[in-house]
Coordinates of C-alpha atoms in Angstrom, one line a residue:
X1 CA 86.8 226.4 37.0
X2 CA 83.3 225.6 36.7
X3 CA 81.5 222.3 37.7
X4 CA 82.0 219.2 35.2
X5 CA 83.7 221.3 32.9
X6 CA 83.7 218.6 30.4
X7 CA 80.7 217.6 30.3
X8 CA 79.8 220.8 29.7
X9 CA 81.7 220.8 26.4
X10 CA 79.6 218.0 25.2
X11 CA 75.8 219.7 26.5
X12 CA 75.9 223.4 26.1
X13 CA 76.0 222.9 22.1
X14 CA 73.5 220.2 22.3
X15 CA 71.0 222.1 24.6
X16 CA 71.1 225.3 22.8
X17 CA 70.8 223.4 19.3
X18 CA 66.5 223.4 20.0
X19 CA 67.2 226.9 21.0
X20 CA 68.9 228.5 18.9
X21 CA 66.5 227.0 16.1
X22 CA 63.6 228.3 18.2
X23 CA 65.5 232.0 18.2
X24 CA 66.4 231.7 14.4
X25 CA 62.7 231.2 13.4
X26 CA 62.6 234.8 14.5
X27 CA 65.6 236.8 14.2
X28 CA 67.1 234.5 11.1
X29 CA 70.8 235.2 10.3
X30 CA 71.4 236.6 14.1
X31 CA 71.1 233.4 15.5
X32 CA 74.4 232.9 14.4
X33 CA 75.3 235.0 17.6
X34 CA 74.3 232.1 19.8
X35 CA 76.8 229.5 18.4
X36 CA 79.4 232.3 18.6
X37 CA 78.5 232.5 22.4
X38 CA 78.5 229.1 23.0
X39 CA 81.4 228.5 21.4
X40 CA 83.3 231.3 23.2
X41 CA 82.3 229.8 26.5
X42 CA 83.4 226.3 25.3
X43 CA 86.8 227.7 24.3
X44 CA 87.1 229.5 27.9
X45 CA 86.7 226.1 29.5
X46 CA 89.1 224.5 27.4
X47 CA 92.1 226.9 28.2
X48 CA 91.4 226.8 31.9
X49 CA 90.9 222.9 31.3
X50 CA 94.2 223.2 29.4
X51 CA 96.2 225.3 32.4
X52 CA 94.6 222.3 34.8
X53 CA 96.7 219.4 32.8
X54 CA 99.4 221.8 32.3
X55 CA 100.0 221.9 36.1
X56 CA 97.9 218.8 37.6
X57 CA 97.6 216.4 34.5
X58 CA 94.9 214.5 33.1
X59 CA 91.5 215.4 34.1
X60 CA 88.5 212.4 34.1
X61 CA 84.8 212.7 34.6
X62 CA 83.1 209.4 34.8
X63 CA 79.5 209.3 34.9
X64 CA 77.0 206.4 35.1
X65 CA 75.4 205.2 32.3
X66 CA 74.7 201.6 31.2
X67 CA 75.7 199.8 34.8
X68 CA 74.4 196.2 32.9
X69 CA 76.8 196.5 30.6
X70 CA 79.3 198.1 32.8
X71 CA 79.7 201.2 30.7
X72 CA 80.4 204.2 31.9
X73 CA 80.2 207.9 30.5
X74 CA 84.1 209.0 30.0
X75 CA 85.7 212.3 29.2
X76 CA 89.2 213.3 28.7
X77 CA 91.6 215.8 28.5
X78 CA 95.2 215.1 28.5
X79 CA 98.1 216.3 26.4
X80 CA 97.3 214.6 23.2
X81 CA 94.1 215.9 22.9
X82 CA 93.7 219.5 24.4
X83 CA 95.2 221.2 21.7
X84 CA 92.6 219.3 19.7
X85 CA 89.6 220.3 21.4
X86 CA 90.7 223.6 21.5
X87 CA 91.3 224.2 17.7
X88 CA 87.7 222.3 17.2
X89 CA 86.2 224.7 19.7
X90 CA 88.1 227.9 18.5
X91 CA 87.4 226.9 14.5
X92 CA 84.1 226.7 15.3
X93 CA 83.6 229.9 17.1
X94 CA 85.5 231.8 14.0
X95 CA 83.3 230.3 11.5
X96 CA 79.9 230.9 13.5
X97 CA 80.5 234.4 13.6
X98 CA 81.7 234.5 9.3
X99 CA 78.6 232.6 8.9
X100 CA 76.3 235.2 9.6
X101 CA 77.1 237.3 6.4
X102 CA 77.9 234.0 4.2
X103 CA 75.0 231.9 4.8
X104 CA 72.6 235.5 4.6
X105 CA 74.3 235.4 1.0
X106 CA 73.8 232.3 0.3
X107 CA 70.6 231.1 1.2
X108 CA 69.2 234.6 -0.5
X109 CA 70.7 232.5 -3.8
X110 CA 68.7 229.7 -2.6
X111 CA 65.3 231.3 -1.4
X112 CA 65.2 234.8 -3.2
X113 CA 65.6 236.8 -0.2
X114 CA 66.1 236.0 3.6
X115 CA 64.4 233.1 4.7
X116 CA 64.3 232.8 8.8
X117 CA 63.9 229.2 8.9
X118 CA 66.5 227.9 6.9
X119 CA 68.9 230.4 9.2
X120 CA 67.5 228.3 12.4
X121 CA 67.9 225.0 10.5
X122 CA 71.6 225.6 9.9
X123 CA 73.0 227.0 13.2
X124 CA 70.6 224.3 14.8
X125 CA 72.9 221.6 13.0
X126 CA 76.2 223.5 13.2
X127 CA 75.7 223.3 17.5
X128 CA 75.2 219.1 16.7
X129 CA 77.8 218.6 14.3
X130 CA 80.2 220.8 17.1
X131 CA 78.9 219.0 20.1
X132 CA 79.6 215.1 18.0
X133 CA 83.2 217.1 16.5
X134 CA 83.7 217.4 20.8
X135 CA 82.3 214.4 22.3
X136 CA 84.7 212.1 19.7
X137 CA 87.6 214.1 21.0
X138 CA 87.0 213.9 24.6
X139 CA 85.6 210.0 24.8
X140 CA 87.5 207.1 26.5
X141 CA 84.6 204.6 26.0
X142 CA 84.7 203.3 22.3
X143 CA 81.0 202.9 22.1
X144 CA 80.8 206.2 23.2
X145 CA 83.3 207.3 20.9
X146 CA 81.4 205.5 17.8
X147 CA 77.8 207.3 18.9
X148 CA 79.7 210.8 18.9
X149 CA 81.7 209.7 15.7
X150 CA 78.1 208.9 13.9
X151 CA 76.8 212.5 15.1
X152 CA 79.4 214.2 13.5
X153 CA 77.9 212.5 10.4
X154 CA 74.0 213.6 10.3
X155 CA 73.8 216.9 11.0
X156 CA 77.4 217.2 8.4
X157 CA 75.7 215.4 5.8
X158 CA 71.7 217.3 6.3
X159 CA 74.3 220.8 5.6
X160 CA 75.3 219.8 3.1
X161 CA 72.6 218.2 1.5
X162 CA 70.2 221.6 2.1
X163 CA 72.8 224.2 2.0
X164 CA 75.1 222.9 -0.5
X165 CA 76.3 223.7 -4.5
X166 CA 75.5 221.6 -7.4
X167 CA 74.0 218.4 -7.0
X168 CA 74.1 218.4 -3.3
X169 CA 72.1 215.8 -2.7
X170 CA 73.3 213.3 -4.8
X171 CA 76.6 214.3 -3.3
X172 CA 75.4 214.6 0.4
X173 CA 74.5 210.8 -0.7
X174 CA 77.8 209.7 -1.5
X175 CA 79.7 211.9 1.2
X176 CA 76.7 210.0 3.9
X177 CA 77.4 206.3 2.2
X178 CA 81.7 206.8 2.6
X179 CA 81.6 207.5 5.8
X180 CA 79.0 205.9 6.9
X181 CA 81.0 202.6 5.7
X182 CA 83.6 203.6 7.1
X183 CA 82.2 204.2 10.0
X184 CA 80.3 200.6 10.3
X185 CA 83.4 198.8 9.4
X186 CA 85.3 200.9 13.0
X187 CA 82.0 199.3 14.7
X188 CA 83.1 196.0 13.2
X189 CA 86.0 196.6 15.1
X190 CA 84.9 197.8 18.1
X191 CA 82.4 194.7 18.8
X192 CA 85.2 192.0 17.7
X193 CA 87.0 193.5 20.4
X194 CA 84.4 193.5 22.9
X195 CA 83.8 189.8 21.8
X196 CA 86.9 189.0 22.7
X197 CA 87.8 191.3 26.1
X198 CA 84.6 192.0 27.8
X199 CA 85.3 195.6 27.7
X200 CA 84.5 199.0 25.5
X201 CA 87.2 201.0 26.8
X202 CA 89.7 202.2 24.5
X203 CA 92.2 200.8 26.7
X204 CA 91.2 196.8 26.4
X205 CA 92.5 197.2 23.1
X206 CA 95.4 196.3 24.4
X207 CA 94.4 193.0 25.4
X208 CA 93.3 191.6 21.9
X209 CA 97.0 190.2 20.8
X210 CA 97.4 188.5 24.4
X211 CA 93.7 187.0 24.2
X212 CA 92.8 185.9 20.6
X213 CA 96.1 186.1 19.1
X214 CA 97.9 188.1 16.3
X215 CA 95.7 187.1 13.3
X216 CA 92.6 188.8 14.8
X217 CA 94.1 191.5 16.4
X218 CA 95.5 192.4 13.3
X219 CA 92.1 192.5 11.2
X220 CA 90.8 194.4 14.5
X221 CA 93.2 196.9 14.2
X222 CA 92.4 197.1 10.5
X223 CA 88.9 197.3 10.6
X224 CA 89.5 200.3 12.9
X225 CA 92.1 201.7 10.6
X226 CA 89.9 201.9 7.4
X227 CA 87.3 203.2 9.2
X228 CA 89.9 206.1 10.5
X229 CA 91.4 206.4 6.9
X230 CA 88.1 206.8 5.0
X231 CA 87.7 209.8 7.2
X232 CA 91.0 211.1 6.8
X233 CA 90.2 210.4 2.7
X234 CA 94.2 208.7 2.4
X235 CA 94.8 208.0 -1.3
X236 CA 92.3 205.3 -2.3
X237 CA 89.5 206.2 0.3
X238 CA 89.5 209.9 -0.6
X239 CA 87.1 209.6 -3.6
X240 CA 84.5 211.5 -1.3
X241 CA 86.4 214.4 0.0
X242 CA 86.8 216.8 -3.6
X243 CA 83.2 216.6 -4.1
X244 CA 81.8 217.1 -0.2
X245 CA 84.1 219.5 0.6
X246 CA 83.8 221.6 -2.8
X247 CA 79.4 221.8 -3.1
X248 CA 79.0 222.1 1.1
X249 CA 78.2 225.2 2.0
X250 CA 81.6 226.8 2.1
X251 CA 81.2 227.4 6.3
X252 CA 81.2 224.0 6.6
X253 CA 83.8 223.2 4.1
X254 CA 85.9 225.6 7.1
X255 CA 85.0 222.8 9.2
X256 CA 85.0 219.7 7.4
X257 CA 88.5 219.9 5.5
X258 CA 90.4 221.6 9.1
X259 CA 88.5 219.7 12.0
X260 CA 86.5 217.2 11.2
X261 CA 88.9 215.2 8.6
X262 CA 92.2 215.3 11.1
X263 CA 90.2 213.6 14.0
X264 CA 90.3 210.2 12.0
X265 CA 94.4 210.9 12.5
X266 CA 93.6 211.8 16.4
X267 CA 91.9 208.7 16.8
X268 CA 94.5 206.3 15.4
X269 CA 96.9 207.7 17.9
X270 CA 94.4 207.6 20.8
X271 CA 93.0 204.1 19.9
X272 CA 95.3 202.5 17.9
X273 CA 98.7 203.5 18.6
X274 CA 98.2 204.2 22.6
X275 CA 96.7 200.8 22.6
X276 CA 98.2 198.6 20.0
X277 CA 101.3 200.4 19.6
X278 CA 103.6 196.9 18.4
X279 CA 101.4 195.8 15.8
X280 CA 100.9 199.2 14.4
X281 CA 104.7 199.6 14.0
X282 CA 104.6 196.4 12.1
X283 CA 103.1 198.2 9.4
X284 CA 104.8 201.3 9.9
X285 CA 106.7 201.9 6.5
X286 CA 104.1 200.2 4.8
X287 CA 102.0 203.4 5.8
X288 CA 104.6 205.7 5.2
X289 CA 104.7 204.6 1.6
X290 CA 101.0 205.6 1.9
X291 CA 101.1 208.8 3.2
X292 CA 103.5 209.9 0.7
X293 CA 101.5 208.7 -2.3
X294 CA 98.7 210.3 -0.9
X295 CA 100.8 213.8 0.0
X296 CA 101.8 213.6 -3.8
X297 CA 99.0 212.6 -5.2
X298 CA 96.8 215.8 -3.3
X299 CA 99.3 218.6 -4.4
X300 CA 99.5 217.1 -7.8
X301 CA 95.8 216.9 -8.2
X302 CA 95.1 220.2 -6.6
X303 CA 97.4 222.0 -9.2
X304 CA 95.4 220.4 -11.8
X305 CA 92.5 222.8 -10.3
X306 CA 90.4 225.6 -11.6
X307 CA 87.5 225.7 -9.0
X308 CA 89.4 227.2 -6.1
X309 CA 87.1 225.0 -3.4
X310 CA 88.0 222.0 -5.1
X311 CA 91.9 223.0 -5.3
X312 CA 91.6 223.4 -1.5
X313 CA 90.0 219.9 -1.2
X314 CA 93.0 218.1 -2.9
X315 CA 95.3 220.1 -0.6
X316 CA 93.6 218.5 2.1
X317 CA 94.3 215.4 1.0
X318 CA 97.8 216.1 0.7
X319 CA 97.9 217.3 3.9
X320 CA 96.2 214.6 5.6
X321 CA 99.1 212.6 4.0
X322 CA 101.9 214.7 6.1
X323 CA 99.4 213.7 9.1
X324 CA 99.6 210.3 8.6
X325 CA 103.2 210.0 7.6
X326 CA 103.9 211.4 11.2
X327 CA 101.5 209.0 12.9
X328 CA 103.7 206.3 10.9
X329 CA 107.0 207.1 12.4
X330 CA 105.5 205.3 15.8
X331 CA 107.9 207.9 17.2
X332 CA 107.4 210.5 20.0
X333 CA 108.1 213.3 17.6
X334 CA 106.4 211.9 14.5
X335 CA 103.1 211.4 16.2
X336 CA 103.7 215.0 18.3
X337 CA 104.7 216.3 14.7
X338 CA 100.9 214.9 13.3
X339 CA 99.0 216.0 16.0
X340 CA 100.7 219.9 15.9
X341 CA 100.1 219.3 12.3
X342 CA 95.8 219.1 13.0
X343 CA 96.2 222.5 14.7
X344 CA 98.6 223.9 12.0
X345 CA 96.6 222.8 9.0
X346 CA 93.4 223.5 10.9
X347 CA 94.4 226.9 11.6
X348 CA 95.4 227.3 7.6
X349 CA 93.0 225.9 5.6
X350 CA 89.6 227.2 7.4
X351 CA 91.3 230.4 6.7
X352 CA 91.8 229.5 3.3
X353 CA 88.3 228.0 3.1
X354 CA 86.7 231.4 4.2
X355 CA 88.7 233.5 1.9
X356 CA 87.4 231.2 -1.1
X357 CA 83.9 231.8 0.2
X358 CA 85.0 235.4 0.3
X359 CA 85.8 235.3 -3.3
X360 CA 82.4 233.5 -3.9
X361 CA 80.2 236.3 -2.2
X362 CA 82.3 239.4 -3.7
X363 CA 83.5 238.3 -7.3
X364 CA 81.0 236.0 -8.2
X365 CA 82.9 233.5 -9.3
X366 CA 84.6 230.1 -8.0
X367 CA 86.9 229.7 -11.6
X368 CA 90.6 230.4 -10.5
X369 CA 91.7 231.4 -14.3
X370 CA 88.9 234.1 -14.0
X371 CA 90.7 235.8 -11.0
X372 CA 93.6 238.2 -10.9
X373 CA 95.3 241.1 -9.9
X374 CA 92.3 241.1 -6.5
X375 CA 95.1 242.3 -3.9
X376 CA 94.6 245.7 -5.2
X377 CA 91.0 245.7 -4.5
X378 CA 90.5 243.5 -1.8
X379 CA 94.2 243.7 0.7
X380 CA 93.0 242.3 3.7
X381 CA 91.8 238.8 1.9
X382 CA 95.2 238.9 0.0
X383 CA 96.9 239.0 3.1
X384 CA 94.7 236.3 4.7
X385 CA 95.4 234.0 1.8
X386 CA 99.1 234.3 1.9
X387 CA 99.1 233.7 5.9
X388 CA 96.9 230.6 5.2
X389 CA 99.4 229.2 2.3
X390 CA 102.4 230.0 4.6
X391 CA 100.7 228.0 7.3
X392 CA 99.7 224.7 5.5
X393 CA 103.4 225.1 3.2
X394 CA 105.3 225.3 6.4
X395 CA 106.8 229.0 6.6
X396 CA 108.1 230.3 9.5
X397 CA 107.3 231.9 11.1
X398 CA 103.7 230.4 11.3
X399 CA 102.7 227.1 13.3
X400 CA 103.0 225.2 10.4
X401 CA 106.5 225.5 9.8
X402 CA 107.4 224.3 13.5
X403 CA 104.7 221.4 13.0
X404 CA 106.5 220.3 10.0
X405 CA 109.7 220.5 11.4
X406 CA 108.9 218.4 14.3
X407 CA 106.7 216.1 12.0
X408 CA 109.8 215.1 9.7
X409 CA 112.4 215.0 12.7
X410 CA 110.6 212.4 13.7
X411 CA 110.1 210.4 10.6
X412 CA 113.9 210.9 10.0
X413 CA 114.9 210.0 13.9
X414 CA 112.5 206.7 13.7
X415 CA 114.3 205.6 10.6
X416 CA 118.0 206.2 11.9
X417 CA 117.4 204.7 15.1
X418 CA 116.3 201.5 13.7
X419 CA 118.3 201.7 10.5
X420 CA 116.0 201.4 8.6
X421 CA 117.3 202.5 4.9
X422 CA 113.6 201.8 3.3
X423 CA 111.9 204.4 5.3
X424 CA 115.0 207.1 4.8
X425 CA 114.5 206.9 1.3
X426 CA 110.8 208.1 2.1
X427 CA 111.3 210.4 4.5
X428 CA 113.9 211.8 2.2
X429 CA 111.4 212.0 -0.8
X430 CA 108.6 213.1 1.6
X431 CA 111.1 216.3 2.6
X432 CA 111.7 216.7 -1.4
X433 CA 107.9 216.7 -2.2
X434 CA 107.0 219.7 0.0
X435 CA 108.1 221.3 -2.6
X436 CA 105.0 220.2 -4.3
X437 CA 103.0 222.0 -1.9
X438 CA 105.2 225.3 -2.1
X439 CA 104.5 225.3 -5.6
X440 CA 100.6 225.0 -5.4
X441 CA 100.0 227.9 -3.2
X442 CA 102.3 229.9 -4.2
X443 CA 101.2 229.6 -8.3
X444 CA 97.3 229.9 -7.1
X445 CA 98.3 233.2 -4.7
X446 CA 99.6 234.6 -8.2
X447 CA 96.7 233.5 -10.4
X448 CA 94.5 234.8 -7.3
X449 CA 95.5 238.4 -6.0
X450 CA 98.3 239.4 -8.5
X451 CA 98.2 240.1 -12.7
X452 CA 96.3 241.8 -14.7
X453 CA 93.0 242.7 -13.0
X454 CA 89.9 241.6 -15.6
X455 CA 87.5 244.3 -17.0
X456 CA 84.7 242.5 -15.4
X457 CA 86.5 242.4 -11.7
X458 CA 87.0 246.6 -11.9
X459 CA 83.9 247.2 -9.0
X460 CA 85.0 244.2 -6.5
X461 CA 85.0 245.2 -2.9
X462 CA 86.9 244.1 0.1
X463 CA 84.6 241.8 2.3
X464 CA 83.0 242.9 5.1
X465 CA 84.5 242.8 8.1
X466 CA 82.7 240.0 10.2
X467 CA 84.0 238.0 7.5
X468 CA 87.6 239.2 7.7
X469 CA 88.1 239.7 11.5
X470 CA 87.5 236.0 12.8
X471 CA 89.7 235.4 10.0
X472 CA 92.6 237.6 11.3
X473 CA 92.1 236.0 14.6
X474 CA 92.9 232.4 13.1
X475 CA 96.0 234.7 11.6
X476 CA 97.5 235.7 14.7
X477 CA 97.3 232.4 16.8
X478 CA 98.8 230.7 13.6
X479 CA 101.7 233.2 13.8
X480 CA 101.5 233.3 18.0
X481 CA 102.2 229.4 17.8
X482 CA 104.5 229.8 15.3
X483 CA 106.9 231.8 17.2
X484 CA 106.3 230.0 20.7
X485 CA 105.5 226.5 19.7
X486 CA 106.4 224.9 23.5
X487 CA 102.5 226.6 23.9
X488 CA 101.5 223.2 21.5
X489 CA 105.2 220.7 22.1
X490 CA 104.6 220.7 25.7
X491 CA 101.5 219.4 26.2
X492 CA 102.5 216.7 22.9
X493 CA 105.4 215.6 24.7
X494 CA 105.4 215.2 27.8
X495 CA 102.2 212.9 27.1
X496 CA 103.8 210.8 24.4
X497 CA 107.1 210.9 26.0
X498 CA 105.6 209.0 28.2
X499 CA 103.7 206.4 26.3
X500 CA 105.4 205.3 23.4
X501 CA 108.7 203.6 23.1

């Protein structure tokens, strides 16, 4: 394994962003070969970084960087998050390389023909937004978290706002403002607790409730939380997500909906759970309650859909909802369940994201009712879709059926063991509702790829194939995991094992 590994997971995609906007003012759409690379090397130091936990454990690198202060530069990989880094990492290799042809189509729509600049300005801020995606993942240091957390934001928010549909920038706008309050209000957090411990790491989190006492650790933790739940857009706080994720450039929607949104549920295991694991469980079937209004409430809303992007939006929603109802068993196979859930949903729904851009660049058209009988002339994206709806409804034998599985075991195990009859009767109408889900991709795969096909549709081609192929590739793991899930329940485990009660 190379030298600082994990720093290098954070740099490479920051140093080649100047680069790569340097080689894009010349070559245009090929520069989308350099994130591809970059990626590819990222995801190769992940799986040996991955095989180094698996048979040493948790792997640190500290680095100086505000001694005053007494901050240091911390990155981690342990079992909760490798599987984390790695779908990032792999997600945005895939979409890099499906970028080339869709962003050649869209910003034609935008310019009139190929314009070589705005190729360099996009892959420029697809390295950033990456390297922020990475750095929140890896960091230890909640200041340093919050600085990688806000990256994430900019270059997200400047994609959309240049490369998007509609009226991107008053949309860009709104997406910036939501997040961006949610994000200050986590800062609000973050420096309450320094006030009161002396300390930015994650870890003196722990120390609030012994210090100051359970009324401020509580509007700590809460403070945190919203910040987290805006980004996971939780019923109530998700007024952002349908119209960000639906005009964004539909690459980034790939990204946006399957990476970025999960990593507010990654952060309330690895800051608030690890770290204030009682007080969170206080509140644990008060969030359960939550995530099932906000699992029903995205699949009901997505079936109200006719623009396909939007549909997909809602379904995030609802699928952030089975994230967070996992998180709020406070159980080792509930939160093992959420975070197997990031990769199974990530895994699904940029597949599912790509085949609606798919649609976009060959049939013209984003209007579901306008579709039909497409499987005839375009097989490979039917088959991509179903595999992506199998995933995120929990079919075996993909990864999502196994992440489900685990998910509800433990949301059913927390609320025997403490006989709790309040949260059964959730967990038992959380198990009833996936039936909810079921039902919205299986009725949009109909409306889709079989019927009648429309007079207008007769001359649609299948897509190219360096859009279909990453898309196969996201296929095959989801299956791969799917049939030998110990590859993800392993690392999960034997961490939270470990940890939690």
């Amino acid at each position: 394994m190379s030298a600082a590994p994990l720093l290098q997971l954070v740099v490479v995609p920051i140093v080649l962003a100047p680069i790569t906007y340097a080689i894009g003012r010349g070559v245009g759409k090929h520069a989308g070969w350099v994130p591809f690379a970059a990626s590819l090397y990222m995801l190769v130091l992940i799986g040996l970084v991955g095989l180094h936990v698996h048979e040493y454990g948790n792997l640190v690198e500290s680095y100086t960087w505000a001694p005053l202060a007494g901050m240091t530069f911390t990155l981690l990989v342990d079992g909760l998050n490798v599987w984390v880094a790695a779908t990032i990492i792999l997600l945005c290799m895939v979409t890099s390389v499906y970028s080339i042809r869709y962003m050649e189509h869209r910003i034609s729509e935008m310019y009139g023909g190929d314009y070589k600049p705005a190729h360099a300005t996009y892959y420029a801020l697809y390295l950033l937004y990456e390297a922020g995606m990475v750095g929140t993942v890896l960091s230890t240091n909640l200041i340093q978290f919050y600085l990688f957390y806000e990256l994430m934001l900019i270059p997200s928010w400047a994609l959309i706002n240049n490369y998007g549909y509609g009226e991107r920038e008053r949309i860009g706008i709104m997406y910036f403002l939501w997040t961006h309050v949610g994000a200050v209000l986590l800062l609000a957090g973050i420096l309450t607790a320094y006030t009161i411990t002396g300390s930015f790491e994650m870890t003196s989190l722990s120390l609030v409730e012994s210090t100051a006492g359970r009324y401020v650790a509580t509007l700590v933790m809460f403070a945190i939380l919203i910040g987290f739940f805006v980004k996971m857009a939780v019923f109530i706080l998700h007024i952002w997500l349908p119209y960000a994720h639906a005009e964004a450039p539909t690459p980034i929607s790939a990204l946006l909906s399957p990476a970025m949104i999960g990593i507010g549920g990654y952060a309330i295991a690895r800051i608030v759970i690890e770290n204030m694991y009682d007080l969170f469980a206080t509140y644990s079937l008060a969030f359960a309650v939550w995530a099932l209004i906000t699992m029903v409430y995205g699949g009901l809303m997505a079936m109200a859909q006719d623009d396909i992007k939007r549909f997909l939006a809602y379904s995030s929603i609802s699928q952030m909802g089975y994230l967070f109802l996992g998180l709020a068993s406070v159980s080792t196979l509930g939160v093992a369940g959420a975070m197997f859930q990031y990769v199974s949903h990530g895994l699904g729904k940029c597949i599912l994201f790509s085949v609606a851009g798919i649609l976009i660049c060959q049939v013209g058209t984003r209007s579901i009712r306008r579709m039909g009988g497409l499987a005839a002339r375009m097989p490979a994206t039917a088959v991509l879709c179903l595999i992506g709806f199998l995933t995120i409804s929990g079919v075996p034998p993909t990864s999502g059926f196994m992440s489900k599985w685990l998910l509800f075991l433990g949301v059913f195990s927390n609320a025997l063991s403490d006989s709790s009859p309040s949260m059964l009767v959730v967990a038992i109408i959380a198990i009833i509702m996936t039936v909810i889900t079921v039902g919205y991709c299986f009725w949009t795969m109909k409306r889709v790829f079989f019927g009648p096909l429309p007079e207008e549709l007769k001359d649609v081609r299948e897509a190219p194939a360096i859009m279909l192929a990453p898309l196969f590739l996201l296929a095959v793991v989801s299956l791969l995991i799917g049939i030998y899930p110990r590859a993800v329940t392993d690392f999960l485990i034997g961490f939270l094992s470990s940890l939690l009660p």
